[in-house]
Coordinates of C-alpha atoms in Angstrom, one line a residue:
M1 CA 14.0 -7.2 -4.1
K2 CA 12.1 -4.5 -2.2
L3 CA 8.3 -4.1 -2.1
I4 CA 7.1 -0.5 -2.2
F5 CA 3.6 0.2 -0.9
V6 CA 2.0 3.4 -2.1
Y7 CA -1.2 4.5 -0.4
N8 CA -3.7 6.7 -2.3
A9 CA -3.6 9.3 0.5
N10 CA -1.3 12.2 1.4
S11 CA 0.9 12.3 4.5
G12 CA 0.2 14.4 7.5
K13 CA -2.0 14.4 10.6
L14 CA -4.8 16.5 9.0
D15 CA -4.9 14.2 5.9
G16 CA -5.0 11.2 8.2
Y17 CA -7.9 12.5 10.2
L18 CA -9.8 13.4 7.0
D19 CA -9.1 9.9 5.6
S20 CA -10.4 8.3 8.7
L21 CA -13.6 10.5 8.6
H22 CA -14.1 9.6 4.9
K23 CA -13.7 5.9 5.7
V24 CA -16.4 6.1 8.4
L25 CA -18.9 8.4 6.6
S26 CA -18.6 7.1 3.1
P27 CA -16.7 3.8 3.0
K28 CA -17.9 2.9 -0.6
T29 CA -16.3 6.1 -2.0
Y30 CA -13.0 5.8 0.0
P31 CA -10.3 5.9 -2.7
C32 CA -7.5 3.8 -0.9
S33 CA -8.2 0.1 -0.8
L34 CA -4.7 -0.5 0.5
C35 CA -5.4 1.8 3.5
D36 CA -8.8 0.1 4.0
I37 CA -7.2 -3.4 4.0
T38 CA -4.3 -2.6 6.3
Y39 CA -5.8 0.0 8.7
G40 CA -8.9 0.3 10.8
V41 CA -10.4 3.7 11.4
L42 CA -7.5 4.9 13.6
K43 CA -4.8 2.3 13.8
I44 CA -3.0 -0.5 11.9
K45 CA -4.7 -3.9 11.9
P46 CA -2.9 -6.3 14.2
E47 CA -2.4 -9.1 11.7
W48 CA -0.9 -6.6 9.2
Q49 CA 1.4 -5.2 11.9
S50 CA 2.5 -8.7 12.8
F51 CA 3.2 -9.5 9.1
K52 CA 5.3 -6.2 8.7
E53 CA 7.3 -7.0 11.8
N54 CA 8.0 -10.7 11.1
T55 CA 8.5 -10.9 7.3
D56 CA 11.9 -11.3 5.8
L57 CA 10.8 -9.1 2.8
D58 CA 12.2 -5.6 2.5
L59 CA 9.1 -3.3 2.7
E60 CA 8.9 0.4 2.2
F61 CA 5.8 2.6 2.6
Y62 CA 4.8 5.9 1.0
H63 CA 1.9 8.3 0.8
L64 CA 1.2 9.8 -2.6
D65 CA 3.1 13.1 -1.9
E66 CA 6.1 11.2 -0.4
F67 CA 6.3 8.8 -3.3
K68 CA 6.1 11.7 -5.9
N69 CA 8.8 13.6 -4.0
K70 CA 11.2 10.6 -3.9
F71 CA 10.7 9.1 -7.3
G72 CA 9.7 12.2 -9.3
P73 CA 6.6 13.3 -11.3
E74 CA 7.5 11.1 -14.4
V75 CA 7.5 7.9 -12.4
F76 CA 4.5 9.1 -10.3
A77 CA 2.4 9.6 -13.5
R78 CA 2.9 6.0 -14.7
Y79 CA 0.7 4.4 -12.1
E80 CA -2.8 4.2 -10.7
Y81 CA -2.9 4.3 -6.9
P82 CA -2.9 2.6 -4.5
L83 CA -0.5 -0.1 -5.6
I84 CA 2.5 -2.2 -4.6
L85 CA 5.7 -2.0 -6.7
E86 CA 8.7 -4.3 -6.8
E87 CA 12.1 -2.5 -6.9
N88 CA 14.9 -4.7 -8.2
K89 CA 18.2 -3.1 -9.1
R90 CA 16.6 0.4 -9.1
T91 CA 14.0 -0.8 -11.6
L92 CA 10.3 -0.5 -10.6
R93 CA 7.6 -2.8 -11.8
E94 CA 4.0 -3.3 -10.7
F95 CA 3.8 -6.1 -8.2
I96 CA 0.1 -5.8 -7.1
S97 CA -2.0 -3.4 -9.1
K98 CA -4.7 -1.0 -8.0
G99 CA -7.3 -3.4 -9.6
E100 CA -5.9 -6.4 -7.6
L101 CA -5.9 -4.4 -4.3
D102 CA -9.5 -3.2 -5.0
K103 CA -10.7 -6.8 -5.1
L104 CA -9.1 -7.8 -1.8
K105 CA -11.4 -7.9 1.3
S106 CA -8.9 -8.2 4.2
E107 CA -5.3 -8.0 5.3
K108 CA -5.3 -11.8 5.4
E109 CA -6.0 -11.8 1.6
L110 CA -3.3 -9.3 1.0
I111 CA -0.7 -11.3 3.0
R112 CA -1.7 -14.4 1.2
L113 CA -1.3 -12.7 -2.2
I114 CA 2.1 -11.3 -1.3
N115 CA 3.3 -14.7 -0.1
L116 CA 2.0 -16.3 -3.2
K117 CA 3.8 -13.8 -5.5
T118 CA 7.0 -13.9 -3.6
T119 CA 7.3 -17.6 -2.7
G120 CA 4.7 -19.4 -4.7
L121 CA 3.1 -20.7 -1.4

C-alpha cells in the first residue's frame, strides 16, 4: 500500500511564493488545508518532517499539476483537492478526503488520523 498526498497547489517556485503570501494575507481563504497542516509559511513543520522520515509507510507527494500529468485528466477529475489516496495494486481509492483534511487543525491530528487508518492505533 502506498499513500499519495495531493496538495491543492501547483508546483514551482513562483506558485510556492504566491501560496505562502496567500497563507499570510488571507488564511481563511487559503484553498489547501493539507499545505496548511504540514507547512508553515516557508518550510515544512518539524513534526511532519519527522513523521515522513521515520514512518514505514510508502508516501508519495504531488502538486495538482504533477498529479494530473502522472495519472491523467480522467483520474484527476474524480477528486476534490487536497486529499490523500491509497494506491494498492495500481488501484486508487480515497484514504483521507478533502472534507476530512479541512477539519484537521494540526500536523499532529493528521499523523494521528493516518496512524488510526493504517494500524487502528
